[in-house]
mmCIF file of C-alpha atoms in Angstrom:
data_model
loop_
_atom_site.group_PDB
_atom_site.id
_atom_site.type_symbol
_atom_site.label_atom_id
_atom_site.label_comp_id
_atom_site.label_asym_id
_atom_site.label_seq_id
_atom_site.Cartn_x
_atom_site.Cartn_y
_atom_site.Cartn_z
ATOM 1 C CA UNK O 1 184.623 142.394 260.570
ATOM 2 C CA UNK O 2 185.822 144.923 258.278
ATOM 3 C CA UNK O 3 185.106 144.628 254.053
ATOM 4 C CA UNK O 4 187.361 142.609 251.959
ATOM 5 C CA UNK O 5 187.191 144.198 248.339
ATOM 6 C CA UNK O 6 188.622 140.983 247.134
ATOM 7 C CA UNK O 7 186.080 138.707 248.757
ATOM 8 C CA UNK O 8 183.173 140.595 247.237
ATOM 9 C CA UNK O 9 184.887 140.775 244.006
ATOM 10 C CA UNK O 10 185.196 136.435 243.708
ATOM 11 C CA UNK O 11 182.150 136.329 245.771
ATOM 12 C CA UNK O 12 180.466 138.426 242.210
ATOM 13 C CA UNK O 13 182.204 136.039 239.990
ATOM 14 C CA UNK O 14 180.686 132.960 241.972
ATOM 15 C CA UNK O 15 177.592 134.205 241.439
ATOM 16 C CA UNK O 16 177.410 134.642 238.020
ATOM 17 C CA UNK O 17 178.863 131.234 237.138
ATOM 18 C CA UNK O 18 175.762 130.372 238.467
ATOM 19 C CA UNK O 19 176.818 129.582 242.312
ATOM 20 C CA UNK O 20 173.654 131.068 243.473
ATOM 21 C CA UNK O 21 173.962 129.371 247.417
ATOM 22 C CA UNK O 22 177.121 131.167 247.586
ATOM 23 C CA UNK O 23 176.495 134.331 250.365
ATOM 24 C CA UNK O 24 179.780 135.224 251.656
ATOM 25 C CA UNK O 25 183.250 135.352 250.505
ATOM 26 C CA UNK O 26 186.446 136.408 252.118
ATOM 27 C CA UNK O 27 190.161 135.912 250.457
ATOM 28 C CA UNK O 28 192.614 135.855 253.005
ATOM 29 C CA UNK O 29 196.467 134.740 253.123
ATOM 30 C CA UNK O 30 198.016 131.269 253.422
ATOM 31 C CA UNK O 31 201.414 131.281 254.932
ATOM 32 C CA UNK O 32 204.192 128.321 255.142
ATOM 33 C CA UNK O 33 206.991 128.326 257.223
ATOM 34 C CA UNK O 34 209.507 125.391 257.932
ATOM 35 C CA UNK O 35 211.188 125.729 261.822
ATOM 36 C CA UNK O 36 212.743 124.149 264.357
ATOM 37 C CA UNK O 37 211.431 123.570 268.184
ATOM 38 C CA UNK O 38 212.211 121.320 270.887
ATOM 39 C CA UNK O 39 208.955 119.875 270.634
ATOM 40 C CA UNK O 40 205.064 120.896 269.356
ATOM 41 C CA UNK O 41 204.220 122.969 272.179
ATOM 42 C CA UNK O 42 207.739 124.980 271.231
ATOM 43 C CA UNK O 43 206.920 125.239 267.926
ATOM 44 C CA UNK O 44 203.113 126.852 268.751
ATOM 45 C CA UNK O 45 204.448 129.546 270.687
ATOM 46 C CA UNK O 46 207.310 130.541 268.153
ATOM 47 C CA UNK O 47 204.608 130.531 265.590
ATOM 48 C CA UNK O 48 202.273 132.341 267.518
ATOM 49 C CA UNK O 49 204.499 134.735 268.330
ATOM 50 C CA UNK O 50 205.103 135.250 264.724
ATOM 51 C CA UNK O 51 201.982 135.420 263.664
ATOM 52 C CA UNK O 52 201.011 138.195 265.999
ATOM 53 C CA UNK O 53 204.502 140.572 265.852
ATOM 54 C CA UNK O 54 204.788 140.078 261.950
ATOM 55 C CA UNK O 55 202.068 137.773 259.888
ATOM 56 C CA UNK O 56 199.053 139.365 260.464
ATOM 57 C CA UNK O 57 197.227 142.876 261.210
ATOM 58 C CA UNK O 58 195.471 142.180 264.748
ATOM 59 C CA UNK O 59 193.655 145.519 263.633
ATOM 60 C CA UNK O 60 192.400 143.994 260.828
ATOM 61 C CA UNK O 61 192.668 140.030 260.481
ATOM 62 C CA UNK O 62 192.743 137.195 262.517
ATOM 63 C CA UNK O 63 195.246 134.213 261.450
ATOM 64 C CA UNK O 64 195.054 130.467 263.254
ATOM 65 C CA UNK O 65 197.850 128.344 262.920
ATOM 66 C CA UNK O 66 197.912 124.680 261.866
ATOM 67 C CA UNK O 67 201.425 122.360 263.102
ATOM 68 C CA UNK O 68 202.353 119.323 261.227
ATOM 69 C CA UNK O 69 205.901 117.684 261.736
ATOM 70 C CA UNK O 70 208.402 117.651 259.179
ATOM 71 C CA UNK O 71 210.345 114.620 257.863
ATOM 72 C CA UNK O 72 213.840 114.689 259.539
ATOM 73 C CA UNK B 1 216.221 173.069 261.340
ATOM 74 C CA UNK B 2 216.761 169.378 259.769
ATOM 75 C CA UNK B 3 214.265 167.434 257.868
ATOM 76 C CA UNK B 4 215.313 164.191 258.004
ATOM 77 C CA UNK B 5 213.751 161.702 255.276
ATOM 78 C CA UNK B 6 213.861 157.891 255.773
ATOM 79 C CA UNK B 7 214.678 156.278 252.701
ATOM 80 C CA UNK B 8 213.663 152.253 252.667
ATOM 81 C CA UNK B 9 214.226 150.021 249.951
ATOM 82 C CA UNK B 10 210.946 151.083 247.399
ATOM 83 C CA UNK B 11 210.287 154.420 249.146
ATOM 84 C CA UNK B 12 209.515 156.600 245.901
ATOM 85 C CA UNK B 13 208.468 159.918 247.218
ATOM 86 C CA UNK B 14 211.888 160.211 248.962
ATOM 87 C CA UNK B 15 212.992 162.703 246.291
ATOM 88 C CA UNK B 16 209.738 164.669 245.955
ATOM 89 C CA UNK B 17 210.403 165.330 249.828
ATOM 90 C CA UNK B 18 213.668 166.213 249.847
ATOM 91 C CA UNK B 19 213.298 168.546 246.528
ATOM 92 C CA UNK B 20 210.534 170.315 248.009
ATOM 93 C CA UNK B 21 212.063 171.344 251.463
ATOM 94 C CA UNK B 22 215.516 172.242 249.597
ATOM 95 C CA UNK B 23 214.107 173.838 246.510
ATOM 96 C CA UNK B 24 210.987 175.420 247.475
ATOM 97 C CA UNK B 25 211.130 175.534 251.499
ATOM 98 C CA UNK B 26 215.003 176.507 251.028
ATOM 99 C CA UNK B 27 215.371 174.338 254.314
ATOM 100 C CA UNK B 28 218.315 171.944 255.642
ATOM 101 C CA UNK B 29 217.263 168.368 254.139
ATOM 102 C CA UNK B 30 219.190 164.499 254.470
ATOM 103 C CA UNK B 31 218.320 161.124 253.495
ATOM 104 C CA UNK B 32 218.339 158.810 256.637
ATOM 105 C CA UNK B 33 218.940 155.283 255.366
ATOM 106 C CA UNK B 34 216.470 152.585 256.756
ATOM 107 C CA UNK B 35 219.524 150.331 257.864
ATOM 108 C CA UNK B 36 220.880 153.071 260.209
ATOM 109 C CA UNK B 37 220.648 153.226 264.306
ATOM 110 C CA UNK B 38 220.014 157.180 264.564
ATOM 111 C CA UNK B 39 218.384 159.907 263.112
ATOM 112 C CA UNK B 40 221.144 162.346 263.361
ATOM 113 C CA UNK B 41 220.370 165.838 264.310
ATOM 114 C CA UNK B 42 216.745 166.104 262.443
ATOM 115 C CA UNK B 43 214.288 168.053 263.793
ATOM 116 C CA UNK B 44 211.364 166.505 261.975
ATOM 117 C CA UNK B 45 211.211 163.111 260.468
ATOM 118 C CA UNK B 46 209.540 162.737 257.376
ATOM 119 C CA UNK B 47 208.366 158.823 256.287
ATOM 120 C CA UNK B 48 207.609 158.984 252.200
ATOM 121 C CA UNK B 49 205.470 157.414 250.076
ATOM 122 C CA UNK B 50 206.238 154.155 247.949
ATOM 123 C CA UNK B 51 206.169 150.710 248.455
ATOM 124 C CA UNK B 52 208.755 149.937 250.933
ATOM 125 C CA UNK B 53 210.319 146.344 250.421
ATOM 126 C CA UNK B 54 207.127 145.812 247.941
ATOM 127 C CA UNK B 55 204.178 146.450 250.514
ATOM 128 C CA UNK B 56 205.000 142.595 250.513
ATOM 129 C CA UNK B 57 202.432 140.950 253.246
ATOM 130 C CA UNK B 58 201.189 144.074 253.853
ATOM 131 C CA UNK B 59 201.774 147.559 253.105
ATOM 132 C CA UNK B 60 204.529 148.931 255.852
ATOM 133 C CA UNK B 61 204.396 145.197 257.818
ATOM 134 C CA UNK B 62 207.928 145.090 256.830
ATOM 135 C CA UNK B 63 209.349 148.286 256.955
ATOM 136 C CA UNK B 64 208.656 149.089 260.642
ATOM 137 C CA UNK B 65 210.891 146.154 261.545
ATOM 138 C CA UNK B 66 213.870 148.613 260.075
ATOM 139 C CA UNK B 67 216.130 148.898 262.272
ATOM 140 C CA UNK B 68 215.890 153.016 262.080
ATOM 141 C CA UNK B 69 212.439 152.274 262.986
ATOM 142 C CA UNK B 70 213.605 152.093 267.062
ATOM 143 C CA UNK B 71 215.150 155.335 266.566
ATOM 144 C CA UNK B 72 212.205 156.655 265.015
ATOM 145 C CA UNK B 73 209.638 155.621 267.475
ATOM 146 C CA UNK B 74 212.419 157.055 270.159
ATOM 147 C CA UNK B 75 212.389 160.277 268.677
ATOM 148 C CA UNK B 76 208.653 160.179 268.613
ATOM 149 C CA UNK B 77 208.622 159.108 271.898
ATOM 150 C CA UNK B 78 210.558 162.332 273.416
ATOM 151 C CA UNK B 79 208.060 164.564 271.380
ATOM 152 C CA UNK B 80 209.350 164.264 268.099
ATOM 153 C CA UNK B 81 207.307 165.332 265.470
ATOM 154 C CA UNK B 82 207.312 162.582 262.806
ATOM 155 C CA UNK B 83 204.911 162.319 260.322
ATOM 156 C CA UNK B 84 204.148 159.476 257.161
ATOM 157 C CA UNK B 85 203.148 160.556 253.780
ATOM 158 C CA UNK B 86 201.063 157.477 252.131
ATOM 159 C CA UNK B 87 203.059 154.540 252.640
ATOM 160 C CA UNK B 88 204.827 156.407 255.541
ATOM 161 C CA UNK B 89 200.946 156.672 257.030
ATOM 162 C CA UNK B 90 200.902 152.687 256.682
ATOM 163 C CA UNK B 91 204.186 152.260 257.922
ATOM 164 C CA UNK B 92 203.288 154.133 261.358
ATOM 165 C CA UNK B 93 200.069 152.388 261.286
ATOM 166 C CA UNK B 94 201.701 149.006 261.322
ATOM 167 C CA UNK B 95 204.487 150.137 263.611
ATOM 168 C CA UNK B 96 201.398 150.996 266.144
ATOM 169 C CA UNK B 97 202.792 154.738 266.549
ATOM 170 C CA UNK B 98 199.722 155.640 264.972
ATOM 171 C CA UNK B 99 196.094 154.268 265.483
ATOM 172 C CA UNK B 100 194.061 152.414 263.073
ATOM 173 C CA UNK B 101 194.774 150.477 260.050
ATOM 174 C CA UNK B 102 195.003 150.561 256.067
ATOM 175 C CA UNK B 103 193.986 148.142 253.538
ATOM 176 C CA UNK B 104 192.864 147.650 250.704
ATOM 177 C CA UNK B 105 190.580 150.212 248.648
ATOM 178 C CA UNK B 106 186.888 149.453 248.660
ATOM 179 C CA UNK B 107 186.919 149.325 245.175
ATOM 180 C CA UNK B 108 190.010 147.397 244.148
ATOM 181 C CA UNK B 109 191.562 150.425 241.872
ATOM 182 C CA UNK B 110 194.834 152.386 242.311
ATOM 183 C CA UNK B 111 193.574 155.793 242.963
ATOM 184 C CA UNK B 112 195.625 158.317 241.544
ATOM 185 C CA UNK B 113 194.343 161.853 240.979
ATOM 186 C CA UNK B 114 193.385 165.066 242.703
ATOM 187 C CA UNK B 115 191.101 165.093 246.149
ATOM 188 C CA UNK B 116 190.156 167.630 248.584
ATOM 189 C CA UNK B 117 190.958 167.282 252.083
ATOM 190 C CA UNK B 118 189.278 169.619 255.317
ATOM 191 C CA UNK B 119 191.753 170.480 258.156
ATOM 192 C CA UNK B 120 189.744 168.910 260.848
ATOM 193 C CA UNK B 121 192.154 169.760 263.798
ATOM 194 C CA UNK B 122 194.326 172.892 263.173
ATOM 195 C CA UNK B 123 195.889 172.696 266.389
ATOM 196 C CA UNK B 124 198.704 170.481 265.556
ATOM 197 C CA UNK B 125 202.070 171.058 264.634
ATOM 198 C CA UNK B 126 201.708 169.870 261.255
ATOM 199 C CA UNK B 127 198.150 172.142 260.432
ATOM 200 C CA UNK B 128 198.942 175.498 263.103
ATOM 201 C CA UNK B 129 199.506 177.575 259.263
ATOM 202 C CA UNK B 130 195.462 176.597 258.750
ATOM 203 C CA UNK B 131 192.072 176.742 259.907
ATOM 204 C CA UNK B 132 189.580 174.513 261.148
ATOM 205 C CA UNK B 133 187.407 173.781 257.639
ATOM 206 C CA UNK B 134 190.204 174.860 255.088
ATOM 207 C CA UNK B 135 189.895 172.941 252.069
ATOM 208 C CA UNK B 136 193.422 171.136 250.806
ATOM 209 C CA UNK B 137 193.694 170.074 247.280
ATOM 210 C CA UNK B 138 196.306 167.466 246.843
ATOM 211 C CA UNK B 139 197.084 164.469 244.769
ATOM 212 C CA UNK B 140 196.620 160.668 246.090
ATOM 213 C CA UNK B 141 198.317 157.533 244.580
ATOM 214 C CA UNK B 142 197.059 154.512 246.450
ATOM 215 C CA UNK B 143 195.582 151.487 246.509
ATOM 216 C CA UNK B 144 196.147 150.792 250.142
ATOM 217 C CA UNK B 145 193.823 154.141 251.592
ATOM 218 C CA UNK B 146 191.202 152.055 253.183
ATOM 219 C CA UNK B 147 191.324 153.477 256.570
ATOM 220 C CA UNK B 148 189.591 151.314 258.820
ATOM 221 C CA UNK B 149 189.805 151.691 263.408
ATOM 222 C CA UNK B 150 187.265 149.799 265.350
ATOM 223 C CA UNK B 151 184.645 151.555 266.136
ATOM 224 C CA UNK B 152 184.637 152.167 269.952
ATOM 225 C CA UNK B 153 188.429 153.257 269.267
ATOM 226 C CA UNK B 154 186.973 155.814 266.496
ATOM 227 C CA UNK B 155 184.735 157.824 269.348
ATOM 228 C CA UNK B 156 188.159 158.455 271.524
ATOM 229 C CA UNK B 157 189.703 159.268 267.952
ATOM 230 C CA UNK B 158 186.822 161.807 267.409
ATOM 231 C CA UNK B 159 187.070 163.031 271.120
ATOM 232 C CA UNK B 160 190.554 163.879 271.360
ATOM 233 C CA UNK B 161 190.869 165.525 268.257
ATOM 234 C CA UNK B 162 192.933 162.779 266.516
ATOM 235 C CA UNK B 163 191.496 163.131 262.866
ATOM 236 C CA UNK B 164 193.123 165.633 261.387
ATOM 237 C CA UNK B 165 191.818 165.577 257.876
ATOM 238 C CA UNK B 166 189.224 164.156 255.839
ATOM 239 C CA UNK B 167 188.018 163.739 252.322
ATOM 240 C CA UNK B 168 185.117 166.057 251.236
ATOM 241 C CA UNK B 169 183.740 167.380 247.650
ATOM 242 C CA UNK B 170 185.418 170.836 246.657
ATOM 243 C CA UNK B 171 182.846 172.894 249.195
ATOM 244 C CA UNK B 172 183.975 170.572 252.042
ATOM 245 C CA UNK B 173 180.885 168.161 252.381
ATOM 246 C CA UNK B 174 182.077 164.945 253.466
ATOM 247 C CA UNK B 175 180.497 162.613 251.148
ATOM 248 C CA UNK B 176 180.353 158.863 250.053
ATOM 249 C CA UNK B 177 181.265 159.885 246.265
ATOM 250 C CA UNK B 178 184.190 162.289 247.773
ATOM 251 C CA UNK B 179 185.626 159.305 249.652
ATOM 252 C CA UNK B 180 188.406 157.753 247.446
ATOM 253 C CA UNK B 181 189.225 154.694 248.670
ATOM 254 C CA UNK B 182 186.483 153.840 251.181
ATOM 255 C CA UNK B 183 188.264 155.103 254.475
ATOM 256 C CA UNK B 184 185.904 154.957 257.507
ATOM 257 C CA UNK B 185 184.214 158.074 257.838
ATOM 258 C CA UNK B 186 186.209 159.750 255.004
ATOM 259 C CA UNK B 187 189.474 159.997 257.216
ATOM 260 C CA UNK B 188 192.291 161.027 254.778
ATOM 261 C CA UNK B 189 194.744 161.542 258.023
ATOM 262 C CA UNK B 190 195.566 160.933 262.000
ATOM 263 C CA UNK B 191 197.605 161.632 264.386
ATOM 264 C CA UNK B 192 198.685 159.934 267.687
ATOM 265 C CA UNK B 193 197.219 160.774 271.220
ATOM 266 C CA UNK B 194 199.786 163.622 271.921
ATOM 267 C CA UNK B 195 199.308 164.947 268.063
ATOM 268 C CA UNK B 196 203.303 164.718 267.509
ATOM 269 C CA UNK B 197 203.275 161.844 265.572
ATOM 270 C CA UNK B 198 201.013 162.003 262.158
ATOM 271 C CA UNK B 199 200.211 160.318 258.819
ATOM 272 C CA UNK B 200 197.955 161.517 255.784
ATOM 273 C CA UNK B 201 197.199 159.393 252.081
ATOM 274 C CA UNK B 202 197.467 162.537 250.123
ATOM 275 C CA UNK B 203 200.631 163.728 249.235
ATOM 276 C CA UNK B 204 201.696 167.252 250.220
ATOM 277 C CA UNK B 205 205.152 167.336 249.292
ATOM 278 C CA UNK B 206 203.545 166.776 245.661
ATOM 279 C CA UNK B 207 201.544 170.186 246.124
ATOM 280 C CA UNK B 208 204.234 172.597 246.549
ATOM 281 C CA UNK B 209 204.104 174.458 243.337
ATOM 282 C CA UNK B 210 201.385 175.808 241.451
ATOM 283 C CA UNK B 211 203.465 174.233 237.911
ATOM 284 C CA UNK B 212 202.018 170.870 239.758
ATOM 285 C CA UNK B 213 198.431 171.847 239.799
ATOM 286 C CA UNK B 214 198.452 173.101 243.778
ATOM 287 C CA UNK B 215 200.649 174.463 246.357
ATOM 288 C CA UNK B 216 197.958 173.401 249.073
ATOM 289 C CA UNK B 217 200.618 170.962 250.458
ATOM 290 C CA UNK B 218 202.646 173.990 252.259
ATOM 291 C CA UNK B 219 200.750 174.455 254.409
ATOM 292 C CA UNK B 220 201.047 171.426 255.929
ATOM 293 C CA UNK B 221 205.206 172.192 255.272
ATOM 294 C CA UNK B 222 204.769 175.719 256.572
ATOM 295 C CA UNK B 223 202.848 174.466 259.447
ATOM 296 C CA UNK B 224 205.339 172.353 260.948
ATOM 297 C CA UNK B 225 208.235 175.116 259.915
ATOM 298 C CA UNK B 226 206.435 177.400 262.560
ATOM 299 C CA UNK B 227 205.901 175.519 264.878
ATOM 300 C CA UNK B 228 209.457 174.494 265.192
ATOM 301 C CA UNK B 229 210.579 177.793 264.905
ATOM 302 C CA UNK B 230 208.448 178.956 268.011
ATOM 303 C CA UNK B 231 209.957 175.977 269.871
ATOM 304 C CA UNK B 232 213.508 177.215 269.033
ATOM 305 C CA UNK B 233 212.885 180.524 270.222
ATOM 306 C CA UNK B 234 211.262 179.375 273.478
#
């Protein structure tokens, strides 16, 4: 798992508010995105598919994707 | 013999390229917009620093979806030499032309100042003018320089003579407090498995006259001048 600088850095500040249980801290990215698909199955593959050409780094991050349905 | 320099929306080292090969190199230079479908008749393609279309996501994530970006990697592809200043490095990174990956500095800061760099393979096109252990002082301007490859891929890195520079204190030790940004094993620059295809943090075309505090950065200019030159003649 390589170093976040950023996780370290809020992972400090935790600490000295007093947070001493807290060990680790990483800061990574949420993304939203609104699509279309035929069904849920559809809609995890295009996202997927996303998420591994574009989203994220595989060289550096991992990403996990979450589906909830949209009101028509 | 062409430079060609892509030119994306926030590239910012575009000029410092093309005024260097024109001015000082007295070479054959064009702009190669980042919307086009071919290279033209370059002979080397050059990928400046900057922050193409505002390192947004991630530095170069969005830039190697350009469409010159397929004529780029085709070029590359039929031996090409093609190599990516800074955000040009990140850029071939992310475009997987080039190994590895850079993030973030270990330290959080924009690094921008003078470093030394050791030619660690000068059998490439882009260091033939140098020698294995020549020191290279250039500028950086980064915040992105982290160079990070997984491990196992770092031995076949180390192996095939893939890292071509790294960061050292002015004798050439490569130390911790030389290290800039934090880069695994101090790499400053790599190239690709055939060694046509390379990418550095430091900025050569920035180093081209001694008015800007070094003219280390021709020989990486020079480098790549003979060795297209010997490839015209044969």
């Amino acid at each position: 798992m390589v170093l976040d600088p950023q996780g370290v850095a809020v992972e400090n500040s935790l600490i000295a508010l007093g947070y001493k249980n807290v060990h680790k801290v990483r800061v990574g990215k949420y993304i939203e995105l609104i699509l279309t698909a035929e069904n849920r199955e559809d809609a995890a593959i295009q996202v997927e598919e996303m998420a591994r050409r574009l989203l994220s780094n595989p060289v550096i991050e991992d990403f996990s994707c979450t589906l909830q349905e949209a009101g028509v | 013999m062409k430079f060609g320099v892509i030119v994306f929306p926030g590239s910012n080292c575009d000029l410092d390229v093309y005024y260097l090969v024109r001015d000082i190199l007295k070479k054959e230079v064009e702009y190669i917009r980042h919307d086009a479908k071919t290279i033209g008749h370059s002979d080397l393609i050059i990928l400046p620093g900057g922050f193409s279309y505002g390192d947004y996501l991630r530095s170069g994530a969005i830039a190697r979806f350009s469409p010159i970006m397929a004529a780029v990697a085709d070029f590359a592809a039929h031996g090409g030499l093609v190599l990516g200043i800074c955000n040009g490095f990140q850029v071939l990174t992310e475009a997987g032309m080039l190994p590895g990956a850079l993030y973030r500095n270990n330290h959080r800061q924009f690094r921008c100042e003078q470093v030394y760099i050791r030619v660690e393979n000068a059998k490439l096109p882009f260091t033939g003018a140098a020698k294995r252990g020549d020191l290279l002082k250039l500028p950086i301007a980064h915040g992105d320089g982290n160079y990070y490859v997984p491990p196992d891929q770092l031995t076949e890195l180390e192996t095939n003579g893939q890292i071509i520079f790294r960061y050292t204190d002015q004798n050439g030790a490569v130390k911790a407090e030389a290290n800039p940004n934090g880069s695994l094993g101090n790499i400053a620059g790599a190239c690709n498995r055939a060694g046509n295809v390379a990418g550095l943090m430091p900025h050569p075309e920035r180093a081209g006259t001694n008015a800007l505090g070094s003219e280390d950065g021709l020989v990486i200019f020079n480098s790549i001048i003979s060795y297209l030159q010997s490839r015209e003649v044969a």
